[in-house]
Amino acid sequence: MSAQHNESPSPGQPHFPGVQLHIVTGKGGTGKTTVAAALALALASRGKTVLLCEVEGRQGIAQLFDVPPLPYEERLIARGPAGSGDAYALAIDAESALLEYLDMYYRLGRAGKALDRFGVVEFATTIAPGVRDVLLTGKVYEAANRNRRNKGARHYDAIVMDAPPTGRIAQFLNVNNELAGLAKVGPIKSQADTVTTLLRSPRTAIHLVTVLEEMPVQETGDGIAELRGGGLPVGGVVVNMVRPQDLDADERKHLLEDDVDRGELVHRLEQAGVPTDELLVEALVEEGRHHAERRRLEDSQRELVEMLDAPSYELPRLPGGVDMAGLYELAEALAQGGLA
Amino acid sequence: MNAPPSPRSATHRSSRATARVGPLIATHDPALVLDVDALLDDRSRAIIVCCGSGGVGKTTTSASLALRAAERGRKVVVLTIDPARRLAQSMGIEALDNTPRPVPGVDPAAGGSLDAMMLDMKRTFDEVVQSQASPEKARQILDNPFYIAVSSSFAGTQEYMAMEKLGQLDQDARASGRWDLIVVDTPPSRSALDFLDAPERLSSFLDGRFMKLLLVPARGPARLMTAGFGMVTNAITKIIGAQVLQDMKAFVAAFDTLFGGFRQRAQRTFELLQDRRTAFLVIAAPEPDALREAAYFVERLREESMPLAGLVVNRASSAADGSLSSHAAMTGVEKLRSAGQGDGLAVGLLRLHADRLVVVEREKRLTRRFATSHPDVPTAVLPALSTDVHDLDGLRRIGDLLGAQMGHSSDQQGA
């Protein structure tokens, strides 16, 4: 799927051409990490050098790409075909980010170690409210602005962040609010201000992953409202794990109303060379009815997604699970849809 | 350019990356079946804690268990963390007021009852402070900007307060006899393990080296006033600013006498979780991430000698029993296609059947893998419903499925 060369027919126009930082959030269980990884691959296939990063210490990227746990170091995880870009991955943890930050700005070699000994690193990264988030987003900021201050370092055209889930995303990105009332001045405050400027700029887009079920869709709506209320730029809604669309509306209606023409069905199944004992026919109809009920629910949720005032992108459910081939398939779908 | 990871984070990482120790021989008929009704009827169990990673249906499962227990005669209170709006409405717990209220519509025939409440994290924290300090001191703490920030946004506060509330409900239940079973939903943490660590983390912070350090100036000249300490305060001031340091010092000074109390409470909660009156249910979905978290959790519970009752795998796909394989179904589709019958109901149903079987096979493989490495964990597998659950009837249906596990194989077609 990725083997096309640079002359491949151009997919849909990207909807977010000016965006450098793609933040991917979603309710637990909706496949946020998968979508973030697919988006990174899609951007790389557009010729960009991409950094895919995670901030929750879950090592989800490593699991997905089936590589050893990622260190606090940018690692090449996927090389695009000739002429396209590469994808790197980074697991950001607050402790390493803090020590790096201290080292970079204050040259606190020995003092940094002393901080650790006095429990300050632990304090700052796990307990002090908001500081952890400033450190995590701060590292992303550093990667996004790298070319300006640091000549030797790798420059990224795009950064994809596998962010905390929808329920916490606004708080996570509103680093300023979290610190407000706490740090009113000082370097951590100005660091938060700088990060906030990037997060609220047109260089950033926050995408929300959902599945077509009631709670995730509702949370997506709440999340969008909360993000917009905080002045944060909402990108697209990625509808993940959409069920196969094998039955048309008419067929589903018959299944739901239980007036399937059994004679016709048996006739066709005979043509297909499939056994047509009553048990099997009824089982197939029952599966069809179950599917039709789910589709009805999906359709009603889809209507709600369309009312969210954000472009939406659908990804199919991969029956065999997400492996590398599946990931490229999803990347392709995102590129075609225009998210990348 | 990048600083090496600190030792702390390195150990954290490796502890999650190490190979798991499993049995030497794989059993082919895996999981023991979880007898949910026996668990709910066991009067010696007074607490059931439902845990698992986010998005696996913890809240719905705990509500279903609570309702089923109540209708089987237990006097139940369920502590939910963040229920879906419609579910909360139907349980009558829209108001976030930290007070258990009777759930309307529960069948009292068996002599049981069901109360429900939603956790108010900040209020619970405030109440702990108020119960531990004099009114004047409590006021000082509650007004401190640093306390306000910690109590409303510290990453572990919700977990800690859920456990604190559990402790309170347990005391209340034992004193008043109002309840004989508490069902607890756990917060949607990054990892299922967070809530076990939160009390320890918070209390070790409140009682930690760093806090002691902040108290030093308040306690007069101290030996700690070394070059190292000067460097540290200097660095902190640089990073977070003098104002924050000031707020923190005030907070710590006011909180100082409460440290012991907090530590004690955290310790008590931990002991409560280890008690045989408690049972843990690990909830998962048949997906790699959720089952991996479930495995970590099971191992962690074992390490802490906490009583594990079993695993509930929610939302499993099911396919009709029968002889039609996925391959045979797709061959049939091809046949119809070449006969010019490429669409129509038969083709759709056959494709759907093939697709379903692939999903079912993958999920079974994942569940089996868990069972192979944890053969002694009783498991209940629940079929996915074709509709969402937001009322008592829906909860009852799930309860019935949970109760119907015994005597059925784990891959029955869902009703």
PDB file of C-alpha atoms in Angstrom, chain A residues 27-29 56-59 63 69-74 91 93 95-96 98-102 106 108 110-111 114-120 122-123 126-131 139 142 146 150 153 168 171 178 181-189 213-215 218-219 222 244 246-247 251 255 260 265 268-269 271-275 280 283-291 293-294 297 301 317-321, chain B residues 1-9 12-13 16-17 54-55 82-86 145-146 149-150 152-155 188-190 201 204-205 209-211 213 224 226 228-229 231-232 235-241 243-244 247-248 289 292 296 315 317-321 323-324 328 331-333 335-336 339 341 344-346 348-353 355-356 358-359 362 365 384-388 390 413-415:
ATOM      1  CA  LYS A  27     -11.900   8.616  24.464  1.00  0.00           C
ATOM      2  CA  GLY A  28     -10.185   5.521  25.821  1.00  0.00           C
ATOM      3  CA  GLY A  29     -10.695   2.510  23.579  1.00  0.00           C
ATOM      4  CA  GLU A  56       1.541   9.182  28.705  1.00  0.00           C
ATOM      5  CA  GLY A  57       4.288   6.619  29.270  1.00  0.00           C
ATOM      6  CA  ARG A  58       2.136   3.861  27.810  1.00  0.00           C
ATOM      7  CA  GLN A  59       4.619   2.839  25.124  1.00  0.00           C
ATOM      8  CA  GLN A  63       3.509  -1.808  20.810  1.00  0.00           C
ATOM      9  CA  PRO A  69      10.079   0.367  24.260  1.00  0.00           C
ATOM     10  CA  LEU A  70      11.028   3.824  23.014  1.00  0.00           C
ATOM     11  CA  PRO A  71      13.579   5.814  25.005  1.00  0.00           C
ATOM     12  CA  TYR A  72      13.646   9.582  25.425  1.00  0.00           C
ATOM     13  CA  GLU A  73      15.278   9.833  22.065  1.00  0.00           C
ATOM     14  CA  GLU A  74      13.963  10.236  18.533  1.00  0.00           C
ATOM     15  CA  ALA A  91       8.265   8.839  24.043  1.00  0.00           C
ATOM     16  CA  ASP A  93       8.401  11.660  29.877  1.00  0.00           C
ATOM     17  CA  GLU A  95      11.361  13.692  34.256  1.00  0.00           C
ATOM     18  CA  SER A  96      13.640  13.571  31.218  1.00  0.00           C
ATOM     19  CA  LEU A  98      12.669  18.564  33.024  1.00  0.00           C
ATOM     20  CA  LEU A  99      16.307  17.573  33.226  1.00  0.00           C
ATOM     21  CA  GLU A 100      16.809  18.421  29.581  1.00  0.00           C
ATOM     22  CA  TYR A 101      15.088  21.749  30.070  1.00  0.00           C
ATOM     23  CA  LEU A 102      17.227  22.613  33.072  1.00  0.00           C
ATOM     24  CA  TYR A 106      20.263  26.882  33.040  1.00  0.00           C
ATOM     25  CA  LEU A 108      22.318  23.012  35.761  1.00  0.00           C
ATOM     26  CA  ARG A 110      25.213  19.281  39.133  1.00  0.00           C
ATOM     27  CA  ALA A 111      22.243  21.140  40.517  1.00  0.00           C
ATOM     28  CA  ALA A 114      20.840  17.555  43.413  1.00  0.00           C
ATOM     29  CA  LEU A 115      17.250  18.390  42.537  1.00  0.00           C
ATOM     30  CA  ASP A 116      16.627  14.752  41.912  1.00  0.00           C
ATOM     31  CA  ARG A 117      18.169  13.805  45.251  1.00  0.00           C
ATOM     32  CA  PHE A 118      16.000  16.255  47.142  1.00  0.00           C
ATOM     33  CA  GLY A 119      12.874  14.855  45.529  1.00  0.00           C
ATOM     34  CA  VAL A 120      12.313  18.007  43.544  1.00  0.00           C
ATOM     35  CA  GLU A 122       9.525  13.940  41.454  1.00  0.00           C
ATOM     36  CA  PHE A 123       7.670  16.815  43.004  1.00  0.00           C
ATOM     37  CA  THR A 126       4.130  14.295  39.461  1.00  0.00           C
ATOM     38  CA  ILE A 127       2.646  16.610  42.016  1.00  0.00           C
ATOM     39  CA  ALA A 128       3.025  20.287  41.220  1.00  0.00           C
ATOM     40  CA  PRO A 129      -0.189  20.940  39.319  1.00  0.00           C
ATOM     41  CA  GLY A 130       0.290  21.786  35.695  1.00  0.00           C
ATOM     42  CA  VAL A 131       4.077  21.648  35.714  1.00  0.00           C
ATOM     43  CA  LYS A 139       9.223  19.334  24.663  1.00  0.00           C
ATOM     44  CA  GLU A 142      11.025  22.529  21.317  1.00  0.00           C
ATOM     45  CA  ARG A 146      14.022  23.427  16.524  1.00  0.00           C
ATOM     46  CA  ASN A 150      19.487  24.694  16.976  1.00  0.00           C
ATOM     47  CA  ALA A 153      19.200  19.130  15.123  1.00  0.00           C
ATOM     48  CA  ARG A 168      -8.457  15.523  30.020  1.00  0.00           C
ATOM     49  CA  GLN A 171      -6.930  20.735  30.837  1.00  0.00           C
ATOM     50  CA  GLU A 178      -3.623  25.218  35.190  1.00  0.00           C
ATOM     51  CA  GLY A 181      -3.324  31.213  40.500  1.00  0.00           C
ATOM     52  CA  LEU A 182      -0.186  29.256  41.113  1.00  0.00           C
ATOM     53  CA  ALA A 183       2.714  30.573  39.087  1.00  0.00           C
ATOM     54  CA  LYS A 184       1.926  34.137  38.144  1.00  0.00           C
ATOM     55  CA  VAL A 185       5.456  34.986  37.149  1.00  0.00           C
ATOM     56  CA  GLY A 186       8.702  33.153  36.624  1.00  0.00           C
ATOM     57  CA  PRO A 187      10.256  31.036  33.916  1.00  0.00           C
ATOM     58  CA  ILE A 188       7.762  28.179  34.127  1.00  0.00           C
ATOM     59  CA  LYS A 189       5.023  30.730  33.569  1.00  0.00           C
ATOM     60  CA  GLU A 213     -21.310   4.959  19.897  1.00  0.00           C
ATOM     61  CA  GLU A 214     -23.237   7.174  22.224  1.00  0.00           C
ATOM     62  CA  MET A 215     -20.700   7.934  24.937  1.00  0.00           C
ATOM     63  CA  GLN A 218     -21.034  12.756  23.366  1.00  0.00           C
ATOM     64  CA  GLU A 219     -17.566  13.112  24.865  1.00  0.00           C
ATOM     65  CA  ASP A 222     -18.105  18.050  24.968  1.00  0.00           C
ATOM     66  CA  PRO A 244     -18.567  -2.851   7.073  1.00  0.00           C
ATOM     67  CA  ASP A 246     -22.252  -4.616   3.103  1.00  0.00           C
ATOM     68  CA  LEU A 247     -26.009  -4.295   3.465  1.00  0.00           C
ATOM     69  CA  GLU A 251     -31.910  -4.941   3.160  1.00  0.00           C
ATOM     70  CA  LEU A 255     -33.851  -7.542   8.570  1.00  0.00           C
ATOM     71  CA  VAL A 260     -36.716 -11.281   4.861  1.00  0.00           C
ATOM     72  CA  LEU A 265     -32.263 -16.101   0.271  1.00  0.00           C
ATOM     73  CA  ARG A 268     -29.146 -17.537  -3.642  1.00  0.00           C
ATOM     74  CA  LEU A 269     -27.263 -19.441  -0.973  1.00  0.00           C
ATOM     75  CA  GLN A 271     -26.319 -20.782  -5.992  1.00  0.00           C
ATOM     76  CA  ALA A 272     -23.372 -19.827  -3.795  1.00  0.00           C
ATOM     77  CA  GLY A 273     -22.796 -23.475  -2.963  1.00  0.00           C
ATOM     78  CA  VAL A 274     -23.375 -22.846   0.733  1.00  0.00           C
ATOM     79  CA  PRO A 275     -25.297 -25.340   2.870  1.00  0.00           C
ATOM     80  CA  LEU A 280     -27.594 -21.764   9.236  1.00  0.00           C
ATOM     81  CA  ALA A 283     -28.166 -17.755  12.048  1.00  0.00           C
ATOM     82  CA  LEU A 284     -27.143 -15.642   9.049  1.00  0.00           C
ATOM     83  CA  VAL A 285     -30.366 -13.660   9.287  1.00  0.00           C
ATOM     84  CA  GLU A 286     -29.834 -13.181  13.009  1.00  0.00           C
ATOM     85  CA  GLU A 287     -26.293 -11.904  12.400  1.00  0.00           C
ATOM     86  CA  GLY A 288     -27.697  -9.588   9.765  1.00  0.00           C
ATOM     87  CA  ARG A 289     -30.317  -8.260  12.154  1.00  0.00           C
ATOM     88  CA  HIS A 290     -27.702  -7.648  14.851  1.00  0.00           C
ATOM     89  CA  HIS A 291     -25.587  -5.804  12.294  1.00  0.00           C
ATOM     90  CA  GLU A 293     -29.331  -2.699  14.694  1.00  0.00           C
ATOM     91  CA  ARG A 294     -25.752  -1.587  15.206  1.00  0.00           C
ATOM     92  CA  LEU A 297     -27.196   3.200  16.049  1.00  0.00           C
ATOM     93  CA  GLN A 301     -24.480   8.840  15.956  1.00  0.00           C
ATOM     94  CA  ARG A 317     -12.778  -1.438  11.417  1.00  0.00           C
ATOM     95  CA  LEU A 318     -10.006  -3.871  10.492  1.00  0.00           C
ATOM     96  CA  PRO A 319     -11.404  -7.320  11.278  1.00  0.00           C
ATOM     97  CA  GLY A 320      -7.980  -8.858  11.764  1.00  0.00           C
ATOM     98  CA  GLY A 321      -6.746  -6.097  14.100  1.00  0.00           C
TER      99      GLY A 321
ATOM    100  CA  MET B   1      21.546  16.710  23.153  1.00  0.00           C
ATOM    101  CA  ASN B   2      18.907  14.814  25.037  1.00  0.00           C
ATOM    102  CA  ALA B   3      19.464  14.217  28.694  1.00  0.00           C
ATOM    103  CA  PRO B   4      19.483  10.580  29.693  1.00  0.00           C
ATOM    104  CA  PRO B   5      16.319   9.419  31.361  1.00  0.00           C
ATOM    105  CA  SER B   6      16.380   9.757  35.105  1.00  0.00           C
ATOM    106  CA  PRO B   7      16.864   6.541  37.042  1.00  0.00           C
ATOM    107  CA  ARG B   8      13.326   6.716  38.328  1.00  0.00           C
ATOM    108  CA  SER B   9      11.730   6.748  34.923  1.00  0.00           C
ATOM    109  CA  HIS B  12       9.424   2.546  35.799  1.00  0.00           C
ATOM    110  CA  ARG B  13       9.808   1.712  32.151  1.00  0.00           C
ATOM    111  CA  ARG B  16       6.581  -2.568  32.436  1.00  0.00           C
ATOM    112  CA  ALA B  17       8.771  -3.961  29.702  1.00  0.00           C
ATOM    113  CA  GLY B  54     -10.388   3.532  30.066  1.00  0.00           C
ATOM    114  CA  GLY B  55     -13.212   2.781  27.655  1.00  0.00           C
ATOM    115  CA  ASP B  82     -18.007   9.516  35.688  1.00  0.00           C
ATOM    116  CA  PRO B  83     -21.141   7.830  34.352  1.00  0.00           C
ATOM    117  CA  ALA B  84     -22.658   8.677  30.983  1.00  0.00           C
ATOM    118  CA  ARG B  85     -25.234  11.387  31.370  1.00  0.00           C
ATOM    119  CA  ARG B  86     -28.248   9.268  30.477  1.00  0.00           C
ATOM    120  CA  PRO B 145      -3.814  28.623  46.095  1.00  0.00           C
ATOM    121  CA  PHE B 146      -1.495  25.659  46.150  1.00  0.00           C
ATOM    122  CA  ALA B 149      -4.559  23.535  42.564  1.00  0.00           C
ATOM    123  CA  VAL B 150      -3.568  20.208  44.113  1.00  0.00           C
ATOM    124  CA  SER B 152      -8.630  19.985  41.805  1.00  0.00           C
ATOM    125  CA  SER B 153      -5.995  18.944  39.323  1.00  0.00           C
ATOM    126  CA  PHE B 154      -3.312  16.754  40.836  1.00  0.00           C
ATOM    127  CA  ALA B 155      -3.117  13.751  38.561  1.00  0.00           C
ATOM    128  CA  PRO B 188     -10.621   6.430  33.945  1.00  0.00           C
ATOM    129  CA  SER B 189      -6.889   6.438  34.545  1.00  0.00           C
ATOM    130  CA  ARG B 190      -4.136   6.348  32.024  1.00  0.00           C
ATOM    131  CA  ARG B 201       2.059   8.828  45.902  1.00  0.00           C
ATOM    132  CA  SER B 204       4.539  10.211  50.253  1.00  0.00           C
ATOM    133  CA  PHE B 205       4.505  13.624  48.654  1.00  0.00           C
ATOM    134  CA  ARG B 209      11.676  14.942  51.588  1.00  0.00           C
ATOM    135  CA  PHE B 210      10.780  17.911  49.520  1.00  0.00           C
ATOM    136  CA  MET B 211       8.058  19.032  51.873  1.00  0.00           C
ATOM    137  CA  LEU B 213      12.826  20.757  52.986  1.00  0.00           C
ATOM    138  CA  LEU B 224      20.233  21.026  55.872  1.00  0.00           C
ATOM    139  CA  THR B 226      24.074  23.305  52.931  1.00  0.00           C
ATOM    140  CA  GLY B 228      23.229  21.715  48.056  1.00  0.00           C
ATOM    141  CA  PHE B 229      20.112  23.101  49.634  1.00  0.00           C
ATOM    142  CA  MET B 231      21.378  25.451  45.045  1.00  0.00           C
ATOM    143  CA  VAL B 232      18.083  23.618  45.143  1.00  0.00           C
ATOM    144  CA  ALA B 235      16.822  26.342  41.135  1.00  0.00           C
ATOM    145  CA  ILE B 236      13.215  26.012  42.279  1.00  0.00           C
ATOM    146  CA  THR B 237      12.829  29.739  42.483  1.00  0.00           C
ATOM    147  CA  LYS B 238      14.255  29.970  39.004  1.00  0.00           C
ATOM    148  CA  ILE B 239      11.873  27.424  37.589  1.00  0.00           C
ATOM    149  CA  ILE B 240       8.590  28.038  39.291  1.00  0.00           C
ATOM    150  CA  GLY B 241       9.087  31.468  40.732  1.00  0.00           C
ATOM    151  CA  GLN B 243       5.476  33.277  44.607  1.00  0.00           C
ATOM    152  CA  VAL B 244       4.734  29.582  44.184  1.00  0.00           C
ATOM    153  CA  ASP B 247       2.348  29.527  48.646  1.00  0.00           C
ATOM    154  CA  MET B 248       3.807  26.091  49.019  1.00  0.00           C
ATOM    155  CA  ASP B 289      -4.225  -2.761  24.944  1.00  0.00           C
ATOM    156  CA  ARG B 292      -2.406  -6.018  28.418  1.00  0.00           C
ATOM    157  CA  TYR B 296      -0.526  -5.947  34.488  1.00  0.00           C
ATOM    158  CA  ARG B 315     -18.175  -6.418  24.287  1.00  0.00           C
ATOM    159  CA  SER B 317     -18.095 -10.228  19.215  1.00  0.00           C
ATOM    160  CA  SER B 318     -20.006 -13.398  18.595  1.00  0.00           C
ATOM    161  CA  ALA B 319     -20.904 -15.338  15.503  1.00  0.00           C
ATOM    162  CA  ALA B 320     -23.496 -18.010  14.873  1.00  0.00           C
ATOM    163  CA  ASP B 321     -22.541 -21.519  15.799  1.00  0.00           C
ATOM    164  CA  SER B 323     -20.206 -25.126  10.100  1.00  0.00           C
ATOM    165  CA  LEU B 324     -19.821 -22.248   7.654  1.00  0.00           C
ATOM    166  CA  ALA B 328     -16.423 -21.061   2.674  1.00  0.00           C
ATOM    167  CA  THR B 331     -15.987 -18.688  -1.731  1.00  0.00           C
ATOM    168  CA  GLY B 332     -19.758 -18.470  -1.886  1.00  0.00           C
ATOM    169  CA  VAL B 333     -19.530 -14.720  -2.421  1.00  0.00           C
ATOM    170  CA  LYS B 335     -19.426 -17.813  -6.877  1.00  0.00           C
ATOM    171  CA  LEU B 336     -22.377 -15.462  -6.767  1.00  0.00           C
ATOM    172  CA  ALA B 339     -22.739 -15.600 -11.714  1.00  0.00           C
ATOM    173  CA  GLN B 341     -25.185 -11.845  -8.519  1.00  0.00           C
ATOM    174  CA  GLY B 344     -28.071  -8.613  -2.803  1.00  0.00           C
ATOM    175  CA  LEU B 345     -28.863  -9.879   0.646  1.00  0.00           C
ATOM    176  CA  ALA B 346     -27.160 -13.271   0.309  1.00  0.00           C
ATOM    177  CA  GLY B 348     -24.112  -9.148   2.100  1.00  0.00           C
ATOM    178  CA  LEU B 349     -24.890 -11.728   4.771  1.00  0.00           C
ATOM    179  CA  LEU B 350     -22.087 -14.035   3.664  1.00  0.00           C
ATOM    180  CA  ARG B 351     -19.536 -11.225   3.679  1.00  0.00           C
ATOM    181  CA  LEU B 352     -20.754 -10.097   7.054  1.00  0.00           C
ATOM    182  CA  HIS B 353     -20.484 -13.627   8.387  1.00  0.00           C
ATOM    183  CA  ASP B 355     -15.952 -10.633   8.578  1.00  0.00           C
ATOM    184  CA  ARG B 356     -17.494 -11.541  11.921  1.00  0.00           C
ATOM    185  CA  VAL B 358     -12.360 -13.063  11.551  1.00  0.00           C
ATOM    186  CA  VAL B 359     -13.146 -10.646  14.375  1.00  0.00           C
ATOM    187  CA  ARG B 362      -8.905 -12.524  16.703  1.00  0.00           C
ATOM    188  CA  ARG B 365      -6.944 -15.489  20.314  1.00  0.00           C
ATOM    189  CA  ALA B 384     -21.499  -7.055  22.661  1.00  0.00           C
ATOM    190  CA  LEU B 385     -25.037  -5.725  22.754  1.00  0.00           C
ATOM    191  CA  SER B 386     -26.448  -4.210  19.616  1.00  0.00           C
ATOM    192  CA  THR B 387     -27.610  -1.135  21.495  1.00  0.00           C
ATOM    193  CA  ASP B 388     -26.122   1.176  24.122  1.00  0.00           C
ATOM    194  CA  HIS B 390     -28.694   3.792  29.524  1.00  0.00           C
ATOM    195  CA  GLN B 413     -24.203 -16.165  20.512  1.00  0.00           C
ATOM    196  CA  GLY B 414     -25.531 -13.113  22.335  1.00  0.00           C
ATOM    197  CA  ALA B 415     -29.271 -12.905  22.655  1.00  0.00           C
TER     198      ALA B 415
END
